[in-house]
mmCIF file of C-alpha atoms and ligand atoms in Angstrom:
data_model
loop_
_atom_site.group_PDB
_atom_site.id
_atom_site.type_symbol
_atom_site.label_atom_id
_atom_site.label_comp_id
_atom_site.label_asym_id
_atom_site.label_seq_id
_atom_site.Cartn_x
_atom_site.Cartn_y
_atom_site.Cartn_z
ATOM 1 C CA UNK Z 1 -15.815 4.143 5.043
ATOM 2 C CA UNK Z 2 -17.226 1.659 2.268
ATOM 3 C CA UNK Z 3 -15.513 -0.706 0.392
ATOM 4 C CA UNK Z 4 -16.837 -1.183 -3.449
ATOM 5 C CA UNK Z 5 -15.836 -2.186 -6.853
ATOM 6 C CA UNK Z 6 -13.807 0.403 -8.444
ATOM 7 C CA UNK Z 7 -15.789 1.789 -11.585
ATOM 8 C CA UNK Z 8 -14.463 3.971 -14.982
ATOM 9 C CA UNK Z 9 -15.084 7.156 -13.135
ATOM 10 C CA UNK Z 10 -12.651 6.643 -10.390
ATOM 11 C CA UNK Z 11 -9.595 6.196 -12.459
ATOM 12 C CA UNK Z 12 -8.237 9.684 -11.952
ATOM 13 C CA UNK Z 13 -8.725 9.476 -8.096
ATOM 14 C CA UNK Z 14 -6.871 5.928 -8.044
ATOM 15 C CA UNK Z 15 -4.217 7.184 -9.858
ATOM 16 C CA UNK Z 16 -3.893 9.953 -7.494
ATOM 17 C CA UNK Z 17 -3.897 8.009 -4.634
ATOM 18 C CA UNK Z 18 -1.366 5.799 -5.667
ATOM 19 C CA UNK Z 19 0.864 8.375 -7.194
ATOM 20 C CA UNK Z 20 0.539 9.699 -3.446
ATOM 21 C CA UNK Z 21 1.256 6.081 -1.700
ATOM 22 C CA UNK Z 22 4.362 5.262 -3.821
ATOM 23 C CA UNK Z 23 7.412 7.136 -4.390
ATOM 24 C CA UNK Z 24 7.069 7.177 -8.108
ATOM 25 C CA UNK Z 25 4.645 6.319 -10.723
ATOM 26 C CA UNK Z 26 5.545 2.531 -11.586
ATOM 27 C CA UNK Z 27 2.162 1.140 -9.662
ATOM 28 C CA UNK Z 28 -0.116 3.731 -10.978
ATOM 29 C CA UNK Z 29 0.796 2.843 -14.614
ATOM 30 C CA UNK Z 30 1.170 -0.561 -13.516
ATOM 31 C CA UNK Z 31 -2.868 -0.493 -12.607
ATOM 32 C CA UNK Z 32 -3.123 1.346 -15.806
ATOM 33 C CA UNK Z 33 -2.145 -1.212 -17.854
ATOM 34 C CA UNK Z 34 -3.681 -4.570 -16.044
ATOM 35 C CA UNK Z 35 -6.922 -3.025 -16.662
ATOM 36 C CA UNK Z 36 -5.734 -2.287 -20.444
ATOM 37 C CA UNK Z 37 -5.009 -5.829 -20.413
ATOM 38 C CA UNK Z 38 -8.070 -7.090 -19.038
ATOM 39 C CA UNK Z 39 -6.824 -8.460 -16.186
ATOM 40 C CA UNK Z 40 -8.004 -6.860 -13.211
ATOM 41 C CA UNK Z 41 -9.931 -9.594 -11.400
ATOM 42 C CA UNK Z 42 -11.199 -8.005 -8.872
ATOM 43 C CA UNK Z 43 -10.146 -4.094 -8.365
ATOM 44 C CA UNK Z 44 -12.127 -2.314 -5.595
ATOM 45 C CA UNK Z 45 -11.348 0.848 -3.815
ATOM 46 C CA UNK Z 46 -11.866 2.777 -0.302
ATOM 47 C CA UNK Z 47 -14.205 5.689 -0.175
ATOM 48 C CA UNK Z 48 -15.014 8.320 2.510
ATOM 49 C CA UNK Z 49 -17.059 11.406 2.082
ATOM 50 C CA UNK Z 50 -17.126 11.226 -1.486
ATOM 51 C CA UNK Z 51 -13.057 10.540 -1.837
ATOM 52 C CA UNK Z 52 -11.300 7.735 -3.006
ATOM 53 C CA UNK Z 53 -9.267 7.100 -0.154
ATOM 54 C CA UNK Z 54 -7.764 3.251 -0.895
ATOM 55 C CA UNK Z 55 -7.147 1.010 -3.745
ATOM 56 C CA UNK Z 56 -6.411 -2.830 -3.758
ATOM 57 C CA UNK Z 57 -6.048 -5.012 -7.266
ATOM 58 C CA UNK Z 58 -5.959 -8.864 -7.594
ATOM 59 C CA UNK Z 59 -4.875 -10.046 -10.895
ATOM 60 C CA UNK Z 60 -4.969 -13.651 -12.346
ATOM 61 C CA UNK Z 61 -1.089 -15.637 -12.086
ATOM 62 C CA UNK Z 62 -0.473 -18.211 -14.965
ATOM 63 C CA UNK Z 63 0.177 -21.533 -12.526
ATOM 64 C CA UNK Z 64 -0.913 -24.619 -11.141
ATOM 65 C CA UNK Z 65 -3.567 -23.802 -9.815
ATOM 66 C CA UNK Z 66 -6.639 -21.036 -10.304
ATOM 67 C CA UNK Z 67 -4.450 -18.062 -7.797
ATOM 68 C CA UNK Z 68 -4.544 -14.267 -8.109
ATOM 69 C CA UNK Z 69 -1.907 -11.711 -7.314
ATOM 70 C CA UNK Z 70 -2.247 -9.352 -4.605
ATOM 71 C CA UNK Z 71 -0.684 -5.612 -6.290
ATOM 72 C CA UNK Z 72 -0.738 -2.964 -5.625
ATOM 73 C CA UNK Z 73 -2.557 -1.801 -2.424
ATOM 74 C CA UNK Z 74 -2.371 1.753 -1.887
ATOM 75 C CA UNK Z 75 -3.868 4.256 1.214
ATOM 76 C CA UNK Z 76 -3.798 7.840 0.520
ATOM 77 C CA UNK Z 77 -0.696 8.536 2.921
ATOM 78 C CA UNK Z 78 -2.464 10.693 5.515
ATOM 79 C CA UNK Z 79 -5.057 8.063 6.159
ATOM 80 C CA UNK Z 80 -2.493 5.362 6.963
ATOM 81 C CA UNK Z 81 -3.072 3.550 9.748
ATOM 82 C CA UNK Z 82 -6.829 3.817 10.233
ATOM 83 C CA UNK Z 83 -7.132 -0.076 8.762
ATOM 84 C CA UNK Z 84 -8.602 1.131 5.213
ATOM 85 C CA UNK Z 85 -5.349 -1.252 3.824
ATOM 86 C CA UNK Z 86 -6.478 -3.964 5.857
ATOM 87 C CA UNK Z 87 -10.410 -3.354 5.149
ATOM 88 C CA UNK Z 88 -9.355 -3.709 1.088
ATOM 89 C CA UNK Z 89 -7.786 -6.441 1.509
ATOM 90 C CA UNK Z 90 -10.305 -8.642 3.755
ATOM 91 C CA UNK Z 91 -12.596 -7.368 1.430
ATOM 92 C CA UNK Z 92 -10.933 -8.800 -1.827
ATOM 93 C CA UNK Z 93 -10.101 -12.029 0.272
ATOM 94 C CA UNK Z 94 -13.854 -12.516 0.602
ATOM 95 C CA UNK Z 95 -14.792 -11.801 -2.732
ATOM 96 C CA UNK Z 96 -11.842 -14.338 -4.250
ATOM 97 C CA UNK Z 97 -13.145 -17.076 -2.444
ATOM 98 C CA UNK Z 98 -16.471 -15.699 -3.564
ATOM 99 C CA UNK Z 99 -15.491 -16.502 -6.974
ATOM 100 C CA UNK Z 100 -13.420 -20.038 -6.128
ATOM 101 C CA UNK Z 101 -10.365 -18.715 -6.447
ATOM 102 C CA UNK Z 102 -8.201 -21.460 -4.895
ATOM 103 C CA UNK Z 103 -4.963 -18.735 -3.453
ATOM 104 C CA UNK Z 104 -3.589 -15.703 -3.350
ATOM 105 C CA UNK Z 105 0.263 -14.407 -4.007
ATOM 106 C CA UNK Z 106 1.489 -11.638 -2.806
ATOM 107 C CA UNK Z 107 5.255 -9.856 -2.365
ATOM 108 C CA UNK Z 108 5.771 -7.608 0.251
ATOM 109 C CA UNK Z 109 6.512 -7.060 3.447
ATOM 110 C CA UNK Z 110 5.934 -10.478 6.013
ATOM 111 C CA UNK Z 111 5.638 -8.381 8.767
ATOM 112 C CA UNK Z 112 2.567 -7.017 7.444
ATOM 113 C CA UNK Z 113 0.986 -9.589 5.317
ATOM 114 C CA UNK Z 114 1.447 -12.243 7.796
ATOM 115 C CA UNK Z 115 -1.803 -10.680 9.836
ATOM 116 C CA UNK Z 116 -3.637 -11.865 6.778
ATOM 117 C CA UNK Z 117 -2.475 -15.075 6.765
ATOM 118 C CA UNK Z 118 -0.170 -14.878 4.198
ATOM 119 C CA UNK Z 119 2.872 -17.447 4.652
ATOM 120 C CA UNK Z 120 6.338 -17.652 2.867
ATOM 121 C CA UNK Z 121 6.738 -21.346 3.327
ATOM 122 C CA UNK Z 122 3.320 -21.765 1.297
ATOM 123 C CA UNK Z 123 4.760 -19.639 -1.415
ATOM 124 C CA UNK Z 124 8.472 -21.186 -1.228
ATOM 125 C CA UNK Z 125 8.117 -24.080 -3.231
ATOM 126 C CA UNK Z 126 7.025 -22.368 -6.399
ATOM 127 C CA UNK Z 127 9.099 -20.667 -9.382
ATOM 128 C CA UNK Z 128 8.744 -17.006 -9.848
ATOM 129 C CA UNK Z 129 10.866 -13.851 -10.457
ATOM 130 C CA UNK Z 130 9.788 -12.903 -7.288
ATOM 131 C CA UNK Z 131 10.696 -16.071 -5.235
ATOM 132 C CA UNK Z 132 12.540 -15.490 -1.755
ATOM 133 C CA UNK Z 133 11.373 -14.244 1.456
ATOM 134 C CA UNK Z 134 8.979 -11.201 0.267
ATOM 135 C CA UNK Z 135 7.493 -13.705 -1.641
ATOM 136 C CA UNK Z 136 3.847 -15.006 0.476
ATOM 137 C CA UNK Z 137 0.850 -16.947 -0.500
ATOM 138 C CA UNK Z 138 -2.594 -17.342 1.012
ATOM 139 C CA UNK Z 139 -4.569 -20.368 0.713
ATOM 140 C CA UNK Z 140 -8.415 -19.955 0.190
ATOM 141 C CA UNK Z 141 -9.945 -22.942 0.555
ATOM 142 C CA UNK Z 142 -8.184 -25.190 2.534
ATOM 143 C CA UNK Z 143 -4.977 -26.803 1.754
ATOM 144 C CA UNK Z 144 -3.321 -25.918 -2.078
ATOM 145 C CA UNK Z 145 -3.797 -28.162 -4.888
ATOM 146 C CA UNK Z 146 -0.190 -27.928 -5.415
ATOM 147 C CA UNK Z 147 2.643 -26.629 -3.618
ATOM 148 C CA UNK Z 148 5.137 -26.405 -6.138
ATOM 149 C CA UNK Z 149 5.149 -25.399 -10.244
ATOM 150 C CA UNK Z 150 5.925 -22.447 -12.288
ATOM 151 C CA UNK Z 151 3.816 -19.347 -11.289
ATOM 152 C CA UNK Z 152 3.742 -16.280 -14.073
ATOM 153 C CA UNK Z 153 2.015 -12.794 -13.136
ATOM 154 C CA UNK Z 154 0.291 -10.742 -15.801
ATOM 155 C CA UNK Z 155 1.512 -9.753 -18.384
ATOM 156 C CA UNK Z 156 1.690 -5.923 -16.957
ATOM 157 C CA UNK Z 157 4.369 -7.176 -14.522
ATOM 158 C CA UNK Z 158 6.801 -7.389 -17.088
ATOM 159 C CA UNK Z 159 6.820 -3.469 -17.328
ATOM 160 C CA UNK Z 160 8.159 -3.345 -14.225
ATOM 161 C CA UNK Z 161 12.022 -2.692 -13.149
HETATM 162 C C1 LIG J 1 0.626 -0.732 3.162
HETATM 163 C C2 LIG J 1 -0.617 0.151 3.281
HETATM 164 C C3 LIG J 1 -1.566 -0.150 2.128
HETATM 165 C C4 LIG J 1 -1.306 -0.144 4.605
HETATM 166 O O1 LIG J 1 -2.497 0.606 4.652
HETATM 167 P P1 LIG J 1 -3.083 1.140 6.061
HETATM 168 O O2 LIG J 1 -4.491 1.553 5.833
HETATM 169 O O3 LIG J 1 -2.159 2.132 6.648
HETATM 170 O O4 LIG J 1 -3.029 -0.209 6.908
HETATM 171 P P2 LIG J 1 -3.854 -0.580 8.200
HETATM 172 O O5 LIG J 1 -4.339 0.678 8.876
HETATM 173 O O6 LIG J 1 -4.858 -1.589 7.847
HETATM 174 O O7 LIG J 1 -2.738 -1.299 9.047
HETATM 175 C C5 LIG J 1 -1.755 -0.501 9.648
HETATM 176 C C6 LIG J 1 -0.735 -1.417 10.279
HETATM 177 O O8 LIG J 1 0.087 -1.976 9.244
HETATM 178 C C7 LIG J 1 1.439 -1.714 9.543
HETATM 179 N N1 LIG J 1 2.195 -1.578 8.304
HETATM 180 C C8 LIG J 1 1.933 -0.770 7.258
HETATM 181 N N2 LIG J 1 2.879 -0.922 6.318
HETATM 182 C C9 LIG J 1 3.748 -1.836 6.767
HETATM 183 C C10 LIG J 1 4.940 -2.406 6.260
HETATM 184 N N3 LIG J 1 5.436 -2.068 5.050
HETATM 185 N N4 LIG J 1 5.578 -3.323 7.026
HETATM 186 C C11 LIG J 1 5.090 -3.688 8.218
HETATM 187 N N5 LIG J 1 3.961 -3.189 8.764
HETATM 188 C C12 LIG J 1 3.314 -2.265 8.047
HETATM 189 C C13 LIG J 1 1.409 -0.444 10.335
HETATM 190 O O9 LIG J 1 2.582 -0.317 11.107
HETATM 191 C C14 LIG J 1 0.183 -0.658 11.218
HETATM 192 O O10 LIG J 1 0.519 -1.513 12.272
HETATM 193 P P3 LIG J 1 -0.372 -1.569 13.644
HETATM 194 O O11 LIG J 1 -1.737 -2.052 13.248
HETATM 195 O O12 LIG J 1 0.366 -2.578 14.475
HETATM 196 O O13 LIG J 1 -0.371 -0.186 14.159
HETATM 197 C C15 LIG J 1 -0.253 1.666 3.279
HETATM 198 O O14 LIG J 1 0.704 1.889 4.284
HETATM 199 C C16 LIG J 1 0.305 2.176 1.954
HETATM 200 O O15 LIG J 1 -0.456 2.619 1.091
HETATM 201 N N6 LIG J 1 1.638 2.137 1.807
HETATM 202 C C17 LIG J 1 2.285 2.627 0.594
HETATM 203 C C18 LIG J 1 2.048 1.661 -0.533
HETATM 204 C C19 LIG J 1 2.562 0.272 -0.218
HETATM 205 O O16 LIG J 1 3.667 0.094 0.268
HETATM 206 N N7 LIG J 1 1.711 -0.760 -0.514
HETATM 207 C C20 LIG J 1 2.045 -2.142 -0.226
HETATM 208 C C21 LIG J 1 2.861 -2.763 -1.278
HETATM 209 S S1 LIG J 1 1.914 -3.065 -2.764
#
């Protein structure tokens, strides 16, 4: 399995895949329109034999500090649990410090984000729609700059129910 920058040609696959990984097509469009808006930081995907297998994008917050949002990450469904999700995302952690970012947000599940180091209480101090216990943040190089102020996703967010 290899882990690369997602380029033009694998739109359709992406889209597949995450029309596959979620139960409707809210992310797919969602990716659709962060790249529309320029603001897919860092967008790789999965691939295996040929096939797009896995998709992770990191998109730039509006806050205190320089920060990206983890969303979505998508596995095609019958290749869950073979650690391509958790290959994407090590791999966009890497890059993102690669590039100075100084942390990550992400909302979704604790259980499974917390084996990336994501923590709530690093995210709990900060205003967003999606403050509260889904809501995690990962701190790339060493301790935040801030731990508190207003943090605003993409515009493409907004589009979402
Ligand atoms: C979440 C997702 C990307 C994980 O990809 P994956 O390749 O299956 O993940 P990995 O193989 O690296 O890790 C699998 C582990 O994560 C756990 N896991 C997966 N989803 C989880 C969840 N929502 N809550 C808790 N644990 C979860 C699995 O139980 C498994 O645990 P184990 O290692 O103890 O067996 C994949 O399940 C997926 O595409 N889900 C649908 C889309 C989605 O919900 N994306 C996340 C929100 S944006």
């Amino acid at each position: 399995m290899n882990i690369r920058a997602a380029a033009p040609g694998d739109h359709s696959a992406i889209r597949d895949v995450l029309l596959a990984a979620f139960p409707g097509p809210d992310e797919a469009d969602l990716v659709e329109q962060l790249r529309a808006d320029g603001d897919a930081a860092i967008e790789l995907v999965a691939e295996q034999d040929g096939r797009i297998v896995g998709h992770i994008l990191f998109s730039p917050v509006h806050g205190p500090f320089r920060a990206l949002a983890l969303a979505p990450v998508a596995v095609a469904p019958q290749r869950h649990g073979e650690g391509i999700g958790s290959a994407l995302i090590k791999a966009g952690h890497e890059l993102a410090r690669g590039q100075a970012w100084d942390a990550i947000f992400v909302l979704g599940e604790p259980a499974y984000y917390r084996r990336f180091d994501y923590d709530p209480a690093l995210a709990a101090g900060f205003d967003s729609p999606y403050a509260g216990p889904y809501f995690m943040a990962l701190a790339l190089r060493g301790a935040l700059p801030a731990t508190e102020g207003q943090v605003t996703h993409a515009r493409a967010f907004a589009g979402l129910g």
